[in-house]
Amino acid sequence: MEDAGFNEAKARYEDKADKALRKNAERRAEFTTGGGIPLERLYDPESIAGHEYAGHIGFPGEYPFTRGVQPTMYRGRFWTMRQYSGFATAEESNARYRYLLERGTTGLSVAFDLPTQIGYDTDHPMAAGECGKVGVAIDSLADMEILFDQIPLDKVSTSMTINAPAAVLLAMYICVGEKQGVKTSELSGTIQNDILKEYMARGTYIFPPHPSMRLITDIFDFCGREIPRWNTISISGYHIREAGSTAIQEVAFTLADGIAYVEAARKKGLDPDVFGERLSFFFNAHNDFLEEIAKYRAARRLWASIMKERFGTKNPKAQMLRFHTQTAGCTLTAQQPENNVIRVTLQALAAVLGGTQSLHTNSMDEALALPTEKSVETALRTQQVIAYESGVTNTIDPLAGSYAIEKLTDEIEAGAMDYIEKIDNMGGMLAAIEKGYPQKQIQDAAYEYQKAVESKDTVVVGVNQFQTKESDAAARKLLRVDASVEERQIGKLKKLRSERGNVAVKERLESIREGARDENANLMPLILDAVRVYATEGEICGVLREEFGEYVENIVL
């Protein structure tokens, strides 16, 4: 900077800082973000010298979307307050959804139990003991009808955390809409449908990569024609971060997954200017406040550049990175669980300051059990207080221009791009996963974090510092899923199979088998036909397992 006054003032400050350091050393030798980015003692105009505002930061609603995807952001309307919920059977989960809607949640987010996530019916031997434990058990359209009973699908946006069997659950949702008299074109929501992060970080996969990518692009194609308001994928960095990645890795691996999906769709003949509008993303909100805000801004700018420069999109909506955020489950502690309310508040505020389109706030008791109604209400109220009382929603991207935020945004963008280039050189994300590259990077980052916690270089309040004698967790009011839930669900499934038209079910399943053998067939209409006659998820996925095979993980040490 050519500013004599600035240079003089900076020299004066540095002299004072040196004198202060001679008297009292700083708390640590090096300061970094939670993701390991070195932090300067002070950021100033020189930190972002050379920035060309319009092209680098820009205005909200305009390329490169650093400051947000909508011109007026939360001055127009707040983000969707979408609480993630589901447990036991469809009846219990329906009651929880209606409870949340009555208290002001503006969107639903469905958690499915583990058997549903990996395509097994509740009565399958592999499902034993897991019914309703980590989400709701959905075996057939009959369950989905109960799940959304008295919930109008033309007025509520629904997100479903489902990946390998996403086509089946989407088909069930469409059929519930049909039974409610809602046109398919009026449905709005999101299916996660992101299989690549399952291979590297989460593990609820079924099929090998090639048929999995086919299912995903079939959904892109079908929804583009039939459900124009539906987000066909939620490309998820959340689980990558939960597995232990850094913020830079979360951005890099998520966007590299996005590149792989766009390339697969283009090979199928789909236009990125069209399907690109319905791509959505899903990020974690972690504890390092400044790093998280910068992370969202960097991801938005980098994806806009990828879609414009790499894929040649002209449609601004196809260049926008729209994202849902969930506060970080991995930061919740069983010790002093009330502290989790504070953590979630900071994380949610970072997501809002980073410009999220949708937000879930975790409940304080989730490190101990499924959340109670009371803790869920507190989590929802956290969003509402930020929206209506904090004032941060009244101006757009209020931390833009902060020397620290802008510098961190640049550093995260550059660091993520370095990873993406390495993945490109390996042949893309599918090849990188087969080599075990992102898995190893995540494992190494998780190991370094755990070492820092155990050495107390990283403080976790109530865990490795400021401990107190804890009351017995059993004395707390926790939500438990009773073993009788599984018996009831199996009973419902047995009754369904005895009453439905089994000849029609067999015919529809054979149609899916034939479609699976024809690479040019779109499987979505065939799955829809099977769901309509109450074929179960396990039966449909069973046929696809027989035709596609099952994925076997490549263990990386």
Tab-separated table of N, CA, C and O in Angstrom, residues 127 237 337 341 514:
chain	number	residue	atom	x	y	z
A	127	ALA	N	-31.075	-56.660	9.446
A	127	ALA	CA	-31.697	-55.507	10.100
A	127	ALA	C	-31.948	-55.740	11.588
A	127	ALA	O	-32.382	-54.821	12.285
A	237	GLY	N	-20.676	-32.410	2.219
A	237	GLY	CA	-19.421	-32.330	2.953
A	237	GLY	C	-19.601	-32.608	4.432
A	237	GLY	O	-18.630	-32.796	5.158
A	337	PRO	N	-23.612	-31.805	28.905
A	337	PRO	CA	-24.321	-31.626	27.627
A	337	PRO	C	-24.952	-30.256	27.447
A	337	PRO	O	-25.200	-29.835	26.316
A	341	VAL	N	-25.530	-26.533	23.883
A	341	VAL	CA	-26.412	-25.434	23.457
A	341	VAL	C	-25.561	-24.254	22.998
A	341	VAL	O	-25.861	-23.597	21.986
A	514	GLU	N	-35.276	-56.177	-15.661
A	514	GLU	CA	-35.009	-55.974	-17.093
A	514	GLU	C	-34.420	-54.585	-17.334
A	514	GLU	O	-33.503	-54.419	-18.145
